Amino acid sequence: MTLPYRTLAAALGALAATACSPSDAPSDTTPAPAKARSGGAQSGCLSRSYPEIGGPISLVNDKGEAVTEDNFKGRPALIYFGFTYCPDVCPMTLVSIARAYGTLPEGMEPPQTLLISVDPERDTPETLAQYVTTAAFPDNLVGLTGTTEQVRAAADSFIADYSRIDDDSSSAGYTMDHTSLLYLMDADWKLKTFFTHEDTSETIAACLAEVLED
């Protein structure tokens, strides 16, 4: 299925929950994605393999090493755009991923989990290295950051958006609004499906079990 870039971006925007600030609540005029649920064959979790989503990345991992998408080929990868100062949405999403992995069939290896920071100003490799070791997060979580230009290019490849929001109540003075989707890439770095904020650890696990079984 191929859609024009702007049409696809608008569709993803309607599906995505954004940000970690009070202003991110969807407005009453935002159309409800009635068929946007994932999780197994019943809801068609494999019907979201848009070729326009997912492309090259050139970033730095939490060990300070330069990496591209080639470093992660050879096994599925689950990608999330977030940031370490995110107070609730990001950690809740990462916890949900870990719970999903914990209910996969015995012996099934979960995908490589990648957190791409949309806040490179604060999220240095050292900051990410500490963050990804949080006990409730996936064991195989890798943090990625880079220059402002590198991060924006990576986000554009996934039609993911983010922006800085001034916040006087924050000690840092700002927070980040961002697309909150999980992108599941196959071993060739092609989009297999994606998950929205409406997906639970159970629906994610059900879909992963179906995908990873292939």
Short mmCIF file of C-alpha atoms in Angstrom, two decimals:
data_model
loop_
_atom_site.label_atom_id
_atom_site.label_comp_id
_atom_site.label_asym_id
_atom_site.label_seq_id
_atom_site.Cartn_x
_atom_site.Cartn_y
_atom_site.Cartn_z
CA MET A 1 0.00 0.00 0.00
CA THR A 2 1.47 3.33 -1.04
CA LEU A 3 0.14 6.68 0.10
CA PRO A 4 1.30 10.23 -0.69
CA TYR A 5 3.72 11.45 1.97
CA ARG A 6 1.42 14.20 3.29
CA THR A 7 -1.57 11.87 3.45
CA LEU A 8 0.41 9.24 5.31
CA ALA A 9 1.88 11.82 7.69
CA ALA A 10 -1.60 13.13 8.48
CA ALA A 11 -2.89 9.62 9.10
CA LEU A 12 -0.03 8.85 11.46
CA GLY A 13 -0.57 12.13 13.24
CA ALA A 14 -4.17 11.16 13.94
CA LEU A 15 -3.04 7.82 15.36
CA ALA A 16 -0.18 9.09 17.52
CA ALA A 17 -0.35 10.36 21.04
CA THR A 18 2.09 13.22 21.44
CA ALA A 19 4.27 14.50 24.16
CA CYS A 20 4.89 14.56 27.82
CA SER A 21 3.16 17.81 28.69
CA PRO A 22 -0.42 18.80 29.59
CA SER A 23 -0.86 20.47 26.21
CA ASP A 24 -0.58 17.17 24.39
CA ALA A 25 -4.12 15.97 25.06
CA PRO A 26 -6.05 15.37 21.81
CA SER A 27 -8.64 17.99 20.99
CA ASP A 28 -12.31 17.12 20.68
CA THR A 29 -12.08 17.71 16.96
CA THR A 30 -9.38 15.07 16.44
CA PRO A 31 -10.92 12.17 14.54
CA ALA A 32 -10.94 8.97 16.57
CA PRO A 33 -8.97 6.17 14.88
CA ALA A 34 -11.76 3.61 15.12
CA LYS A 35 -9.79 0.95 13.27
CA ALA A 36 -6.37 1.82 14.62
CA ARG A 37 -6.00 -1.07 17.02
CA SER A 38 -3.31 -3.70 16.67
CA GLY A 39 -2.77 -7.14 18.08
CA GLY A 40 -2.99 -10.36 16.16
CA ALA A 41 -4.90 -11.40 13.09
CA GLN A 42 -8.25 -10.33 14.47
CA SER A 43 -7.42 -6.65 14.14
CA GLY A 44 -4.92 -6.96 11.33
CA CYS A 45 -1.72 -5.96 13.06
CA LEU A 46 0.21 -6.85 9.91
CA SER A 47 -1.71 -4.43 7.71
CA ARG A 48 0.53 -1.44 8.47
CA SER A 49 3.62 -2.16 6.39
CA TYR A 50 3.87 1.16 4.57
CA PRO A 51 7.06 1.27 2.45
CA GLU A 52 7.30 5.04 3.03
CA ILE A 53 8.04 4.52 6.73
CA GLY A 54 11.56 3.67 7.84
CA GLY A 55 14.81 4.59 6.22
CA PRO A 56 18.47 5.18 6.84
CA ILE A 57 19.68 6.49 10.18
CA SER A 58 23.08 7.86 11.17
CA LEU A 59 23.28 8.28 14.94
CA VAL A 60 25.39 7.60 18.03
CA ASN A 61 24.59 4.82 20.48
CA ASP A 62 24.73 4.96 24.26
CA LYS A 63 28.35 3.80 24.14
CA GLY A 64 29.35 6.78 22.02
CA GLU A 65 29.72 4.70 18.84
CA ALA A 66 28.52 5.89 15.44
CA VAL A 67 25.84 3.56 14.08
CA THR A 68 23.57 3.26 11.06
CA GLU A 69 20.64 1.00 10.26
CA ASP A 70 23.16 -1.60 9.06
CA ASN A 71 24.20 -2.20 12.68
CA PHE A 72 20.70 -3.44 13.46
CA LYS A 73 19.92 -5.52 10.40
CA GLY A 74 19.76 -9.27 10.72
CA ARG A 75 17.02 -9.33 13.36
CA PRO A 76 13.75 -7.47 13.94
CA ALA A 77 13.93 -4.12 15.73
CA LEU A 78 11.30 -2.20 17.68
CA ILE A 79 11.90 1.55 17.50
CA TYR A 80 10.56 4.30 19.75
CA PHE A 81 11.19 8.05 19.53
CA GLY A 82 11.24 9.56 23.02
CA PHE A 83 13.55 11.22 25.55
CA THR A 84 14.90 10.59 29.02
CA TYR A 85 13.31 13.64 30.67
CA CYS A 86 9.84 12.50 29.59
CA PRO A 87 7.93 12.15 32.88
CA ASP A 88 5.30 9.57 31.97
CA VAL A 89 4.54 8.65 28.34
CA CYS A 90 8.02 7.38 27.46
CA PRO A 91 8.69 5.30 30.58
CA MET A 92 5.18 3.86 30.48
CA THR A 93 5.70 2.86 26.84
CA LEU A 94 9.03 1.20 27.58
CA VAL A 95 7.56 -0.66 30.55
CA SER A 96 4.72 -1.86 28.32
CA ILE A 97 7.26 -3.18 25.81
CA ALA A 98 9.10 -5.07 28.55
CA ARG A 99 5.85 -6.61 29.74
CA ALA A 100 4.99 -7.65 26.18
CA TYR A 101 8.36 -9.33 25.80
CA GLY A 102 7.80 -11.16 29.07
CA THR A 103 4.68 -12.86 27.72
CA LEU A 104 6.12 -14.02 24.40
CA PRO A 105 6.12 -17.79 23.83
CA GLU A 106 8.97 -19.58 25.54
CA GLY A 107 12.15 -19.54 23.49
CA MET A 108 11.01 -16.68 21.23
CA GLU A 109 13.64 -13.93 21.07
CA PRO A 110 12.18 -10.41 21.25
CA PRO A 111 13.19 -7.76 18.74
CA GLN A 112 16.10 -5.41 19.40
CA THR A 113 14.65 -2.37 21.18
CA LEU A 114 15.86 1.08 20.14
CA LEU A 115 15.09 4.38 21.85
CA ILE A 116 15.91 7.29 19.54
CA SER A 117 16.09 10.49 21.58
CA VAL A 118 14.29 13.55 20.25
CA ASP A 119 16.15 15.67 22.82
CA PRO A 120 19.81 15.44 21.78
CA GLU A 121 20.64 18.61 23.71
CA ARG A 122 20.18 16.78 27.02
CA ASP A 123 20.36 13.14 25.98
CA THR A 124 24.06 12.52 25.61
CA PRO A 125 25.34 8.96 25.21
CA GLU A 126 26.23 8.98 28.90
CA THR A 127 22.71 10.04 29.91
CA LEU A 128 21.17 7.39 27.69
CA ALA A 129 23.54 4.70 28.97
CA GLN A 130 22.22 5.23 32.47
CA TYR A 131 18.59 5.52 31.39
CA VAL A 132 18.43 2.30 29.36
CA THR A 133 19.51 0.24 32.37
CA THR A 134 16.28 1.07 34.22
CA ALA A 135 15.12 -2.26 35.65
CA ALA A 136 11.55 -2.04 34.34
CA PHE A 137 12.65 -1.38 30.74
CA PRO A 138 13.47 -4.05 28.13
CA ASP A 139 16.77 -5.80 28.85
CA ASN A 140 17.99 -5.22 25.30
CA LEU A 141 17.18 -1.49 25.14
CA VAL A 142 19.73 0.61 23.24
CA GLY A 143 19.67 4.41 23.34
CA LEU A 144 20.49 6.44 20.24
CA THR A 145 21.19 10.14 19.93
CA GLY A 146 23.17 12.43 17.62
CA THR A 147 23.32 15.96 16.35
CA THR A 148 20.13 17.93 15.91
CA GLU A 149 20.36 17.33 12.17
CA GLN A 150 20.95 13.59 12.55
CA VAL A 151 18.01 13.13 14.88
CA ARG A 152 15.68 15.14 12.65
CA ALA A 153 16.74 13.10 9.61
CA ALA A 154 16.04 9.85 11.46
CA ALA A 155 12.63 11.09 12.56
CA ASP A 156 11.79 12.19 9.04
CA SER A 157 12.62 8.70 7.79
CA PHE A 158 9.90 7.36 10.07
CA ILE A 159 7.48 10.24 9.47
CA ALA A 160 7.77 10.95 13.18
CA ASP A 161 7.42 14.50 14.42
CA TYR A 162 8.63 16.28 17.52
CA SER A 163 9.01 19.83 18.80
CA ARG A 164 10.40 21.68 21.79
CA ILE A 165 7.80 23.19 24.13
CA ASP A 166 8.83 25.85 26.65
CA ASP A 167 7.73 24.86 30.15
CA ASP A 168 8.42 27.22 33.03
CA SER A 169 7.33 24.56 35.51
CA SER A 170 10.16 22.28 34.41
CA SER A 171 13.60 22.61 35.96
CA ALA A 172 15.01 22.26 32.45
CA GLY A 173 12.77 25.01 31.10
CA TYR A 174 11.28 22.91 28.32
CA THR A 175 9.81 19.57 27.37
CA MET A 176 9.35 17.76 24.05
CA ASP A 177 6.16 16.96 22.19
CA HIS A 178 6.67 13.88 20.03
CA THR A 179 4.98 11.19 18.01
CA SER A 180 4.34 8.19 20.21
CA LEU A 181 4.39 5.18 17.92
CA LEU A 182 6.33 1.93 18.05
CA TYR A 183 7.80 0.87 14.71
CA LEU A 184 8.53 -2.81 14.16
CA MET A 185 11.20 -3.30 11.52
CA ASP A 186 12.04 -6.67 10.00
CA ALA A 187 15.55 -8.08 9.66
CA ASP A 188 16.06 -6.06 6.46
CA TRP A 189 15.04 -2.77 8.12
CA LYS A 190 11.65 -2.71 6.39
CA LEU A 191 8.56 -1.71 8.33
CA LYS A 192 6.56 -4.76 9.37
CA THR A 193 3.92 -2.95 11.41
CA PHE A 194 3.55 -0.22 14.01
CA PHE A 195 1.74 0.16 17.31
CA THR A 196 -0.16 3.15 18.67
CA HIS A 197 -0.81 4.46 22.17
CA GLU A 198 -3.99 2.38 22.21
CA ASP A 199 -2.05 -0.87 22.12
CA THR A 200 -1.48 -2.67 25.39
CA SER A 201 1.32 -5.02 26.32
CA GLU A 202 -1.08 -7.86 25.54
CA THR A 203 -1.92 -6.69 22.01
CA ILE A 204 1.74 -5.93 21.31
CA ALA A 205 2.76 -9.38 22.51
CA ALA A 206 0.07 -11.06 20.41
CA CYS A 207 1.22 -9.29 17.27
CA LEU A 208 4.91 -9.88 17.97
CA ALA A 209 4.27 -13.56 18.50
CA GLU A 210 2.60 -13.71 15.09
CA VAL A 211 5.35 -11.73 13.36
CA LEU A 212 8.33 -13.40 15.02
CA GLU A 213 6.94 -16.84 14.34
CA ASP A 214 7.38 -16.34 10.58
#
